[in-house]
mmCIF file of N, CA and C in Angstrom:
data_model
loop_
_atom_site.group_PDB
_atom_site.id
_atom_site.type_symbol
_atom_site.label_atom_id
_atom_site.label_comp_id
_atom_site.label_asym_id
_atom_site.label_seq_id
_atom_site.Cartn_x
_atom_site.Cartn_y
_atom_site.Cartn_z
ATOM 1 N N MET D 550 4.248 5.715 -20.920
ATOM 2 C CA MET D 550 3.009 6.424 -20.666
ATOM 3 C C MET D 550 2.736 6.509 -19.163
ATOM 4 N N PHE D 551 2.967 5.390 -18.474
ATOM 5 C CA PHE D 551 2.727 5.348 -17.033
ATOM 6 C C PHE D 551 3.632 6.342 -16.300
ATOM 7 N N THR D 552 4.900 6.384 -16.695
ATOM 8 C CA THR D 552 5.846 7.304 -16.044
ATOM 9 C C THR D 552 5.468 8.753 -16.317
ATOM 10 N N PHE D 553 5.086 9.042 -17.550
ATOM 11 C CA PHE D 553 4.684 10.406 -17.901
ATOM 12 C C PHE D 553 3.477 10.845 -17.071
ATOM 13 N N LEU D 554 2.460 9.983 -16.981
ATOM 14 C CA LEU D 554 1.270 10.332 -16.201
ATOM 15 C C LEU D 554 1.568 10.444 -14.712
ATOM 16 N N THR D 555 2.537 9.668 -14.235
ATOM 17 C CA THR D 555 2.936 9.786 -12.829
ATOM 18 C C THR D 555 3.579 11.140 -12.554
ATOM 19 N N VAL D 556 4.395 11.615 -13.487
ATOM 20 C CA VAL D 556 5.025 12.939 -13.339
ATOM 21 C C VAL D 556 3.956 14.030 -13.395
ATOM 22 N N VAL D 557 3.004 13.904 -14.317
ATOM 23 C CA VAL D 557 1.908 14.886 -14.410
ATOM 24 C C VAL D 557 1.089 14.867 -13.122
ATOM 25 N N GLN D 558 0.846 13.675 -12.588
ATOM 26 C CA GLN D 558 0.101 13.549 -11.325
ATOM 27 C C GLN D 558 0.834 14.267 -10.191
ATOM 28 N N ALA D 559 2.145 14.122 -10.123
ATOM 29 C CA ALA D 559 2.917 14.793 -9.080
ATOM 30 C C ALA D 559 2.854 16.312 -9.233
ATOM 31 N N LEU D 560 2.921 16.793 -10.473
ATOM 32 C CA LEU D 560 2.836 18.247 -10.701
ATOM 33 C C LEU D 560 1.453 18.789 -10.335
ATOM 34 N N VAL D 561 0.412 18.049 -10.688
ATOM 35 C CA VAL D 561 -0.945 18.473 -10.336
ATOM 36 C C VAL D 561 -1.113 18.466 -8.821
ATOM 37 N N ALA D 562 -0.561 17.462 -8.149
ATOM 38 C CA ALA D 562 -0.663 17.405 -6.686
ATOM 39 C C ALA D 562 0.054 18.583 -6.042
ATOM 40 N N ALA D 563 1.242 18.922 -6.546
ATOM 41 C CA ALA D 563 1.972 20.066 -5.995
ATOM 42 C C ALA D 563 1.208 21.368 -6.234
ATOM 43 N N ALA D 564 0.625 21.531 -7.420
ATOM 44 C CA ALA D 564 -0.163 22.736 -7.707
ATOM 45 C C ALA D 564 -1.404 22.788 -6.828
ATOM 46 N N LEU D 565 -2.028 21.653 -6.594
ATOM 47 C CA LEU D 565 -3.211 21.604 -5.740
ATOM 48 C C LEU D 565 -2.872 21.992 -4.299
ATOM 49 N N VAL D 566 -1.757 21.497 -3.809
ATOM 50 C CA VAL D 566 -1.324 21.875 -2.456
ATOM 51 C C VAL D 566 -1.037 23.372 -2.391
ATOM 52 N N GLY D 567 -0.364 23.906 -3.409
ATOM 53 C CA GLY D 567 -0.067 25.340 -3.426
ATOM 54 C C GLY D 567 -1.323 26.192 -3.461
ATOM 55 N N VAL D 568 -2.302 25.813 -4.276
ATOM 56 C CA VAL D 568 -3.548 26.585 -4.377
ATOM 57 C C VAL D 568 -4.315 26.523 -3.061
ATOM 58 N N ILE D 569 -4.347 25.357 -2.451
ATOM 59 C CA ILE D 569 -5.063 25.228 -1.174
ATOM 60 C C ILE D 569 -4.387 26.050 -0.082
ATOM 61 N N LEU D 570 -3.070 26.042 -0.050
ATOM 62 C CA LEU D 570 -2.366 26.794 0.995
ATOM 63 C C LEU D 570 -2.457 28.303 0.788
ATOM 64 N N MET D 571 -2.670 28.767 -0.431
ATOM 65 C CA MET D 571 -2.778 30.206 -0.667
ATOM 66 C C MET D 571 -4.148 30.753 -0.300
ATOM 67 N N GLN D 572 -5.129 29.894 -0.104
ATOM 68 C CA GLN D 572 -6.459 30.364 0.261
ATOM 69 C C GLN D 572 -6.495 30.733 1.733
ATOM 70 N N GLN D 573 -7.283 31.756 2.037
ATOM 71 C CA GLN D 573 -7.510 32.100 3.425
ATOM 72 C C GLN D 573 -8.610 31.211 3.973
ATOM 73 N N SER D 574 -8.554 30.937 5.253
ATOM 74 C CA SER D 574 -9.494 29.984 5.821
ATOM 75 C C SER D 574 -10.933 30.492 5.792
ATOM 76 N N GLU D 575 -11.142 31.804 5.760
ATOM 77 C CA GLU D 575 -12.498 32.343 5.772
ATOM 78 C C GLU D 575 -12.903 32.920 4.427
ATOM 79 N N GLY D 576 -12.279 32.462 3.362
ATOM 80 C CA GLY D 576 -12.680 32.886 2.032
ATOM 81 C C GLY D 576 -12.057 34.179 1.573
ATOM 82 N N GLY D 577 -11.021 34.672 2.232
ATOM 83 C CA GLY D 577 -10.385 35.917 1.825
ATOM 84 C C GLY D 577 -9.587 35.759 0.554
ATOM 85 N N GLY D 578 -8.980 34.625 0.345
ATOM 86 C CA GLY D 578 -8.225 34.339 -0.869
ATOM 87 C C GLY D 578 -6.999 35.212 -1.040
ATOM 88 N N LEU D 579 -5.841 34.689 -0.930
ATOM 89 C CA LEU D 579 -4.547 35.354 -1.069
ATOM 90 C C LEU D 579 -4.300 36.414 -0.001
ATOM 91 N N GLY D 580 -5.202 36.588 0.893
ATOM 92 C CA GLY D 580 -5.009 37.537 1.988
ATOM 93 C C GLY D 580 -4.971 38.986 1.549
ATOM 94 N N THR D 581 -5.426 39.290 0.330
ATOM 95 C CA THR D 581 -5.403 40.672 -0.128
ATOM 96 C C THR D 581 -6.693 41.362 0.269
ATOM 97 N N GLY D 582 -6.608 42.606 0.565
ATOM 98 C CA GLY D 582 -7.800 43.360 0.934
ATOM 99 C C GLY D 582 -7.752 44.743 0.326
ATOM 100 N N GLY D 583 -8.889 45.372 0.192
ATOM 101 C CA GLY D 583 -8.929 46.724 -0.358
ATOM 102 C C GLY D 583 -8.825 46.705 -1.873
ATOM 103 N N GLY D 584 -8.706 47.886 -2.465
ATOM 104 C CA GLY D 584 -8.587 47.984 -3.908
ATOM 105 C C GLY D 584 -9.933 47.858 -4.589
ATOM 106 N N ASN D 585 -9.913 47.512 -5.841
ATOM 107 C CA ASN D 585 -11.122 47.400 -6.640
ATOM 108 C C ASN D 585 -11.852 46.102 -6.288
ATOM 109 N N PRO D 586 -13.076 46.153 -5.781
ATOM 110 C CA PRO D 586 -13.756 44.937 -5.366
ATOM 111 C C PRO D 586 -14.196 44.049 -6.521
ATOM 112 N N SER D 587 -14.206 44.553 -7.754
ATOM 113 C CA SER D 587 -14.655 43.720 -8.871
ATOM 114 C C SER D 587 -13.487 43.183 -9.687
ATOM 115 N N GLY D 588 -12.253 43.482 -9.317
ATOM 116 C CA GLY D 588 -11.089 43.023 -10.076
ATOM 117 C C GLY D 588 -10.770 41.556 -9.813
ATOM 118 N N LEU D 589 -9.891 40.988 -10.657
ATOM 119 C CA LEU D 589 -9.544 39.577 -10.535
ATOM 120 C C LEU D 589 -8.793 39.296 -9.239
ATOM 121 N N MET D 590 -7.879 40.165 -8.857
ATOM 122 C CA MET D 590 -7.079 39.895 -7.673
ATOM 123 C C MET D 590 -7.590 40.632 -6.442
ATOM 124 N N SER D 591 -8.827 41.025 -6.463
ATOM 125 C CA SER D 591 -9.412 41.570 -5.240
ATOM 126 C C SER D 591 -9.717 40.399 -4.321
ATOM 127 N N ALA D 592 -10.162 40.700 -3.113
ATOM 128 C CA ALA D 592 -10.433 39.642 -2.140
ATOM 129 C C ALA D 592 -11.489 38.689 -2.666
ATOM 130 N N ARG D 593 -12.549 39.211 -3.227
ATOM 131 C CA ARG D 593 -13.625 38.343 -3.718
ATOM 132 C C ARG D 593 -13.223 37.650 -5.016
ATOM 133 N N GLY D 594 -12.597 38.383 -5.925
ATOM 134 C CA GLY D 594 -12.183 37.784 -7.197
ATOM 135 C C GLY D 594 -11.125 36.707 -7.013
ATOM 136 N N ALA D 595 -10.175 36.934 -6.108
ATOM 137 C CA ALA D 595 -9.138 35.938 -5.853
ATOM 138 C C ALA D 595 -9.726 34.704 -5.200
ATOM 139 N N ALA D 596 -10.693 34.897 -4.315
ATOM 140 C CA ALA D 596 -11.317 33.751 -3.659
ATOM 141 C C ALA D 596 -12.073 32.911 -4.670
ATOM 142 N N ASN D 597 -12.789 33.560 -5.602
ATOM 143 C CA ASN D 597 -13.499 32.805 -6.635
ATOM 144 C C ASN D 597 -12.527 32.075 -7.554
ATOM 145 N N PHE D 598 -11.438 32.756 -7.935
ATOM 146 C CA PHE D 598 -10.426 32.127 -8.782
ATOM 147 C C PHE D 598 -9.801 30.933 -8.082
ATOM 148 N N MET D 599 -9.453 31.097 -6.816
ATOM 149 C CA MET D 599 -8.813 30.006 -6.063
ATOM 150 C C MET D 599 -9.770 28.829 -5.880
ATOM 151 N N THR D 600 -11.031 29.122 -5.641
ATOM 152 C CA THR D 600 -12.014 28.048 -5.483
ATOM 153 C C THR D 600 -12.171 27.276 -6.777
ATOM 154 N N ARG D 601 -12.240 27.983 -7.883
ATOM 155 C CA ARG D 601 -12.363 27.306 -9.177
ATOM 156 C C ARG D 601 -11.105 26.522 -9.505
ATOM 157 N N ALA D 602 -9.945 27.120 -9.237
ATOM 158 C CA ALA D 602 -8.683 26.426 -9.510
ATOM 159 C C ALA D 602 -8.575 25.157 -8.663
ATOM 160 N N THR D 603 -9.019 25.224 -7.410
ATOM 161 C CA THR D 603 -8.991 24.044 -6.554
ATOM 162 C C THR D 603 -9.901 22.951 -7.108
ATOM 163 N N GLY D 604 -11.072 23.328 -7.546
ATOM 164 C CA GLY D 604 -12.004 22.347 -8.113
ATOM 165 C C GLY D 604 -11.468 21.696 -9.374
ATOM 166 N N VAL D 605 -10.885 22.501 -10.263
ATOM 167 C CA VAL D 605 -10.336 21.969 -11.516
ATOM 168 C C VAL D 605 -9.156 21.043 -11.236
ATOM 169 N N LEU D 606 -8.244 21.485 -10.380
ATOM 170 C CA LEU D 606 -7.075 20.658 -10.062
ATOM 171 C C LEU D 606 -7.484 19.373 -9.345
ATOM 172 N N ALA D 607 -8.478 19.454 -8.473
ATOM 173 C CA ALA D 607 -8.938 18.248 -7.777
ATOM 174 C C ALA D 607 -9.563 17.270 -8.766
ATOM 175 N N THR D 608 -10.325 17.774 -9.731
ATOM 176 C CA THR D 608 -10.927 16.902 -10.744
ATOM 177 C C THR D 608 -9.853 16.234 -11.593
ATOM 178 N N ILE D 609 -8.859 17.001 -12.017
ATOM 179 C CA ILE D 609 -7.750 16.439 -12.797
ATOM 180 C C ILE D 609 -7.014 15.380 -11.978
ATOM 181 N N PHE D 610 -6.805 15.648 -10.698
ATOM 182 C CA PHE D 610 -6.101 14.711 -9.824
ATOM 183 C C PHE D 610 -6.860 13.390 -9.713
ATOM 184 N N VAL D 611 -8.165 13.453 -9.541
ATOM 185 C CA VAL D 611 -8.971 12.236 -9.406
ATOM 186 C C VAL D 611 -8.980 11.451 -10.716
ATOM 187 N N VAL D 612 -9.138 12.149 -11.836
ATOM 188 C CA VAL D 612 -9.159 11.468 -13.134
ATOM 189 C C VAL D 612 -7.806 10.797 -13.399
ATOM 190 N N LEU D 613 -6.716 11.499 -13.121
ATOM 191 C CA LEU D 613 -5.392 10.901 -13.301
ATOM 192 C C LEU D 613 -5.179 9.709 -12.375
ATOM 193 N N SER D 614 -5.710 9.784 -11.162
ATOM 194 C CA SER D 614 -5.588 8.656 -10.237
ATOM 195 C C SER D 614 -6.287 7.422 -10.780
ATOM 196 N N ILE D 615 -7.467 7.605 -11.336
ATOM 197 C CA ILE D 615 -8.208 6.470 -11.904
ATOM 198 C C ILE D 615 -7.467 5.900 -13.113
ATOM 199 N N ILE D 616 -6.953 6.762 -13.972
ATOM 200 C CA ILE D 616 -6.213 6.296 -15.147
ATOM 201 C C ILE D 616 -4.950 5.551 -14.730
ATOM 202 N N LEU D 617 -4.212 6.096 -13.762
ATOM 203 C CA LEU D 617 -2.990 5.430 -13.303
ATOM 204 C C LEU D 617 -3.296 4.090 -12.639
ATOM 205 N N ALA D 618 -4.397 4.008 -11.913
ATOM 206 C CA ALA D 618 -4.766 2.729 -11.291
ATOM 207 C C ALA D 618 -5.090 1.689 -12.351
ATOM 208 N N SER D 619 -5.797 2.084 -13.399
ATOM 209 C CA SER D 619 -6.120 1.119 -14.453
ATOM 210 C C SER D 619 -4.870 0.710 -15.229
ATOM 211 N N LEU D 620 -3.945 1.636 -15.434
ATOM 212 C CA LEU D 620 -2.689 1.279 -16.094
ATOM 213 C C LEU D 620 -1.833 0.385 -15.216
ATOM 214 N N ALA D 621 -1.855 0.603 -13.922
ATOM 215 C CA ALA D 621 -1.054 -0.215 -13.007
ATOM 216 C C ALA D 621 -1.551 -1.650 -12.978
ATOM 217 N N VAL D 622 -2.845 -1.838 -13.099
ATOM 218 C CA VAL D 622 -3.389 -3.201 -13.132
ATOM 219 C C VAL D 622 -2.909 -3.917 -14.383
ATOM 220 N N ASN D 623 -2.914 -3.228 -15.509
ATOM 221 C CA ASN D 623 -2.463 -3.841 -16.756
ATOM 222 C C ASN D 623 -0.965 -4.120 -16.751
ATOM 223 N N VAL D 624 -0.187 -3.271 -16.088
ATOM 224 C CA VAL D 624 1.264 -3.454 -16.037
ATOM 225 C C VAL D 624 1.631 -4.606 -15.112
ATOM 226 N N SER D 625 0.919 -4.757 -14.008
ATOM 227 C CA SER D 625 1.319 -5.742 -12.999
ATOM 228 C C SER D 625 0.818 -7.145 -13.279
ATOM 229 N N THR D 626 -0.052 -7.366 -14.242
ATOM 230 C CA THR D 626 -0.521 -8.718 -14.524
ATOM 231 C C THR D 626 0.548 -9.485 -15.277
ATOM 232 N N GLY D 627 0.590 -10.770 -15.051
ATOM 233 C CA GLY D 627 1.545 -11.619 -15.738
ATOM 234 C C GLY D 627 2.832 -11.843 -14.979
ATOM 235 N N ARG D 628 3.021 -11.242 -13.865
ATOM 236 C CA ARG D 628 4.226 -11.478 -13.074
ATOM 237 C C ARG D 628 4.045 -12.710 -12.217
ATOM 238 N N GLN D 629 5.149 -13.335 -11.885
ATOM 239 C CA GLN D 629 5.088 -14.531 -11.057
ATOM 240 C C GLN D 629 5.634 -14.221 -9.681
ATOM 241 N N LEU D 630 5.174 -14.995 -8.698
ATOM 242 C CA LEU D 630 5.642 -14.823 -7.332
ATOM 243 C C LEU D 630 7.044 -15.383 -7.177
ATOM 244 N N ASP D 631 7.831 -14.737 -6.347
ATOM 245 C CA ASP D 631 9.169 -15.211 -6.044
ATOM 246 C C ASP D 631 9.068 -16.270 -4.952
ATOM 247 N N THR D 632 9.407 -17.498 -5.277
ATOM 248 C CA THR D 632 9.325 -18.584 -4.300
ATOM 249 C C THR D 632 10.707 -19.074 -3.892
ATOM 250 N N SER D 633 11.726 -18.241 -4.048
ATOM 251 C CA SER D 633 13.082 -18.683 -3.729
ATOM 252 C C SER D 633 13.286 -18.886 -2.227
ATOM 253 N N LEU D 634 12.470 -18.263 -1.386
ATOM 254 C CA LEU D 634 12.620 -18.426 0.058
ATOM 255 C C LEU D 634 11.645 -19.442 0.643
ATOM 256 N N GLN D 635 10.879 -20.097 -0.195
ATOM 257 C CA GLN D 635 9.899 -21.060 0.290
ATOM 258 C C GLN D 635 10.611 -22.341 0.717
ATOM 259 N N ARG D 636 10.267 -22.817 1.906
ATOM 260 C CA ARG D 636 10.859 -24.047 2.418
ATOM 261 C C ARG D 636 9.951 -25.227 2.092
ATOM 262 N N ASN D 637 10.564 -26.335 1.833
ATOM 263 C CA ASN D 637 9.819 -27.569 1.594
ATOM 264 C C ASN D 637 10.089 -28.511 2.755
ATOM 265 N N ALA D 638 9.367 -28.320 3.835
ATOM 266 C CA ALA D 638 9.543 -29.151 5.021
ATOM 267 C C ALA D 638 8.872 -30.499 4.796
ATOM 268 N N PRO D 639 9.434 -31.555 5.382
ATOM 269 C CA PRO D 639 8.787 -32.862 5.238
ATOM 270 C C PRO D 639 7.440 -32.876 5.945
ATOM 271 N N VAL D 640 6.500 -33.571 5.363
ATOM 272 C CA VAL D 640 5.155 -33.647 5.921
ATOM 273 C C VAL D 640 5.137 -34.727 6.997
ATOM 274 N N GLN D 641 4.652 -34.377 8.181
ATOM 275 C CA GLN D 641 4.564 -35.339 9.279
ATOM 276 C C GLN D 641 3.105 -35.682 9.505
ATOM 277 N N ALA D 642 2.895 -36.906 9.934
ATOM 278 C CA ALA D 642 1.538 -37.321 10.272
ATOM 279 C C ALA D 642 1.136 -36.621 11.559
ATOM 280 N N PRO D 643 -0.123 -36.209 11.679
ATOM 281 C CA PRO D 643 -0.554 -35.551 12.910
ATOM 282 C C PRO D 643 -0.482 -36.513 14.096
ATOM 283 N N VAL D 644 -0.095 -35.955 15.239
ATOM 284 C CA VAL D 644 0.044 -36.758 16.450
ATOM 285 C C VAL D 644 -1.263 -36.688 17.223
ATOM 286 N N ASP D 645 -1.808 -37.851 17.571
ATOM 287 C CA ASP D 645 -3.034 -37.921 18.349
ATOM 288 C C ASP D 645 -2.655 -38.175 19.798
ATOM 289 N N PRO D 646 -2.835 -37.192 20.707
ATOM 290 C CA PRO D 646 -2.397 -37.382 22.091
ATOM 291 C C PRO D 646 -3.237 -38.425 22.833
ATOM 292 N N LEU D 647 -4.408 -38.756 22.351
ATOM 293 C CA LEU D 647 -5.254 -39.733 23.036
ATOM 294 C C LEU D 647 -5.050 -41.152 22.532
ATOM 295 N N ALA D 648 -4.258 -41.333 21.491
ATOM 296 C CA ALA D 648 -4.090 -42.655 20.912
ATOM 297 C C ALA D 648 -3.143 -43.522 21.710
ATOM 298 N N GLY D 649 -2.240 -42.928 22.467
ATOM 299 C CA GLY D 649 -1.271 -43.729 23.217
ATOM 300 C C GLY D 649 -0.138 -44.165 22.318
ATOM 301 N N THR D 650 0.782 -44.917 22.892
ATOM 302 C CA THR D 650 1.902 -45.417 22.108
ATOM 303 C C THR D 650 1.650 -46.877 21.789
ATOM 304 N N ALA D 651 1.868 -47.260 20.581
ATOM 305 C CA ALA D 651 1.574 -48.625 20.133
ATOM 306 C C ALA D 651 2.615 -49.621 20.618
ATOM 307 N N ASN D 652 3.859 -49.186 20.854
ATOM 308 C CA ASN D 652 4.928 -50.122 21.198
ATOM 309 C C ASN D 652 4.910 -50.532 22.662
ATOM 310 N N THR D 653 4.530 -49.671 23.570
ATOM 311 C CA THR D 653 4.645 -49.984 24.999
ATOM 312 C C THR D 653 3.432 -50.693 25.541
ATOM 313 N N GLY D 654 2.296 -50.539 24.917
ATOM 314 C CA GLY D 654 1.107 -51.192 25.415
ATOM 315 C C GLY D 654 0.500 -50.513 26.623
ATOM 316 N N THR D 655 0.991 -49.348 27.023
ATOM 317 C CA THR D 655 0.446 -48.619 28.166
ATOM 318 C C THR D 655 -0.262 -47.372 27.670
ATOM 319 N N ALA D 656 -1.195 -46.929 28.442
ATOM 320 C CA ALA D 656 -1.931 -45.716 28.102
ATOM 321 C C ALA D 656 -1.094 -44.494 28.432
ATOM 322 N N PRO D 657 -1.272 -43.398 27.721
ATOM 323 C CA PRO D 657 -0.507 -42.189 28.043
ATOM 324 C C PRO D 657 -0.956 -41.612 29.381
ATOM 325 N N VAL D 658 -0.051 -40.876 30.001
ATOM 326 C CA VAL D 658 -0.351 -40.238 31.272
ATOM 327 C C VAL D 658 -1.313 -39.096 31.011
ATOM 328 N N PRO D 659 -2.420 -39.027 31.745
ATOM 329 C CA PRO D 659 -3.372 -37.941 31.515
ATOM 330 C C PRO D 659 -2.738 -36.585 31.767
ATOM 331 N N GLY D 660 -3.086 -35.616 30.908
ATOM 332 C CA GLY D 660 -2.596 -34.246 31.072
ATOM 333 C C GLY D 660 -1.262 -33.994 30.414
ATOM 334 N N THR D 661 -0.660 -34.996 29.809
ATOM 335 C CA THR D 661 0.624 -34.774 29.133
ATOM 336 C C THR D 661 0.461 -35.105 27.664
ATOM 337 N N ALA D 662 1.192 -34.415 26.862
ATOM 338 C CA ALA D 662 1.184 -34.660 25.420
ATOM 339 C C ALA D 662 2.443 -35.417 25.060
ATOM 340 N N PRO D 663 2.405 -36.222 24.028
ATOM 341 C CA PRO D 663 3.619 -36.931 23.633
ATOM 342 C C PRO D 663 4.692 -35.944 23.172
ATOM 343 N N ALA D 664 5.928 -36.315 23.372
ATOM 344 C CA ALA D 664 7.043 -35.452 22.990
ATOM 345 C C ALA D 664 7.090 -35.324 21.480
ATOM 346 N N PRO D 665 7.238 -34.111 20.982
ATOM 347 C CA PRO D 665 7.307 -33.944 19.532
ATOM 348 C C PRO D 665 8.602 -34.530 18.994
ATOM 349 N N THR D 666 8.516 -35.100 17.826
ATOM 350 C CA THR D 666 9.709 -35.660 17.200
ATOM 351 C C THR D 666 10.380 -34.560 16.395
ATOM 352 N N ALA D 667 11.680 -34.459 16.550
ATOM 353 C CA ALA D 667 12.436 -33.436 15.838
ATOM 354 C C ALA D 667 12.768 -33.947 14.450
ATOM 355 N N SER D 668 12.451 -33.155 13.466
ATOM 356 C CA SER D 668 12.788 -33.541 12.101
ATOM 357 C C SER D 668 14.041 -32.786 11.690
ATOM 358 N N PRO D 669 14.890 -33.421 10.936
ATOM 359 C CA PRO D 669 16.108 -32.722 10.508
ATOM 360 C C PRO D 669 15.759 -31.575 9.568
ATOM 361 N N ALA D 670 16.530 -30.503 9.660
ATOM 362 C CA ALA D 670 16.308 -29.343 8.800
ATOM 363 C C ALA D 670 16.761 -29.679 7.385
ATOM 364 N N PRO D 671 16.149 -29.063 6.399
ATOM 365 C CA PRO D 671 16.602 -29.291 5.020
ATOM 366 C C PRO D 671 18.060 -28.895 4.857
ATOM 367 N N ALA D 672 18.716 -29.505 3.921
ATOM 368 C CA ALA D 672 20.155 -29.274 3.715
ATOM 369 C C ALA D 672 20.456 -27.830 3.334
ATOM 370 N N ASN D 673 19.535 -27.155 2.674
ATOM 371 C CA ASN D 673 19.802 -25.788 2.227
ATOM 372 C C ASN D 673 19.204 -24.741 3.165
ATOM 373 N N ASP D 674 18.899 -25.108 4.397
ATOM 374 C CA ASP D 674 18.299 -24.193 5.372
ATOM 375 C C ASP D 674 19.376 -23.326 6.005
ATOM 376 N N PRO D 675 19.374 -21.997 5.774
ATOM 377 C CA PRO D 675 20.426 -21.130 6.339
ATOM 378 C C PRO D 675 20.298 -20.954 7.844
ATOM 379 N N LEU D 676 19.145 -21.268 8.443
ATOM 380 C CA LEU D 676 18.954 -21.080 9.869
ATOM 381 C C LEU D 676 18.988 -22.406 10.630
ATOM 382 N N ALA D 677 19.561 -23.427 10.043
ATOM 383 C CA ALA D 677 19.527 -24.768 10.644
ATOM 384 C C ALA D 677 20.247 -24.802 11.988
ATOM 385 N N GLY D 678 21.363 -24.124 12.149
ATOM 386 C CA GLY D 678 22.121 -24.200 13.390
ATOM 387 C C GLY D 678 21.742 -23.147 14.414
ATOM 388 N N SER D 679 20.805 -22.276 14.122
ATOM 389 C CA SER D 679 20.512 -21.171 15.037
ATOM 390 C C SER D 679 19.713 -21.624 16.247
ATOM 391 N N ALA D 680 18.970 -22.714 16.172
ATOM 392 C CA ALA D 680 18.165 -23.164 17.321
ATOM 393 C C ALA D 680 19.044 -23.779 18.406
ATOM 394 N N ALA D 681 20.227 -24.266 18.061
ATOM 395 C CA ALA D 681 21.103 -24.896 19.041
ATOM 396 C C ALA D 681 21.803 -23.868 19.922
ATOM 397 N N ASN D 682 21.852 -22.627 19.499
ATOM 398 C CA ASN D 682 22.576 -21.594 20.271
ATOM 399 C C ASN D 682 21.807 -21.133 21.427
#
């Protein structure tokens, strides 16, 4: 059903573009002039036909858009996220730069932060050796 309505939506969109492009910018409609002024394909009759056709096609387009959006919500529910690329890095305790080092008994030098400790990359990390290059 979703695929069928998508194809209908594309056809309506193409027809809407065609109808809009056939209109003259100042209401001439199809660019025809002269002839019987009360006929269907006269300048005034064609402009009225094109205006009505544009309105009908635009209404169909909007209604189909709403229907397709509601169908898409129903189709997309229940799927799970792909977590195959998620890394599980080891959790490190936060470093407090004002705490100093417990082993040396000296205060840290003002204006410097302690050197970060490098943690080994996980065994299945494809980019593990790229930082050394």
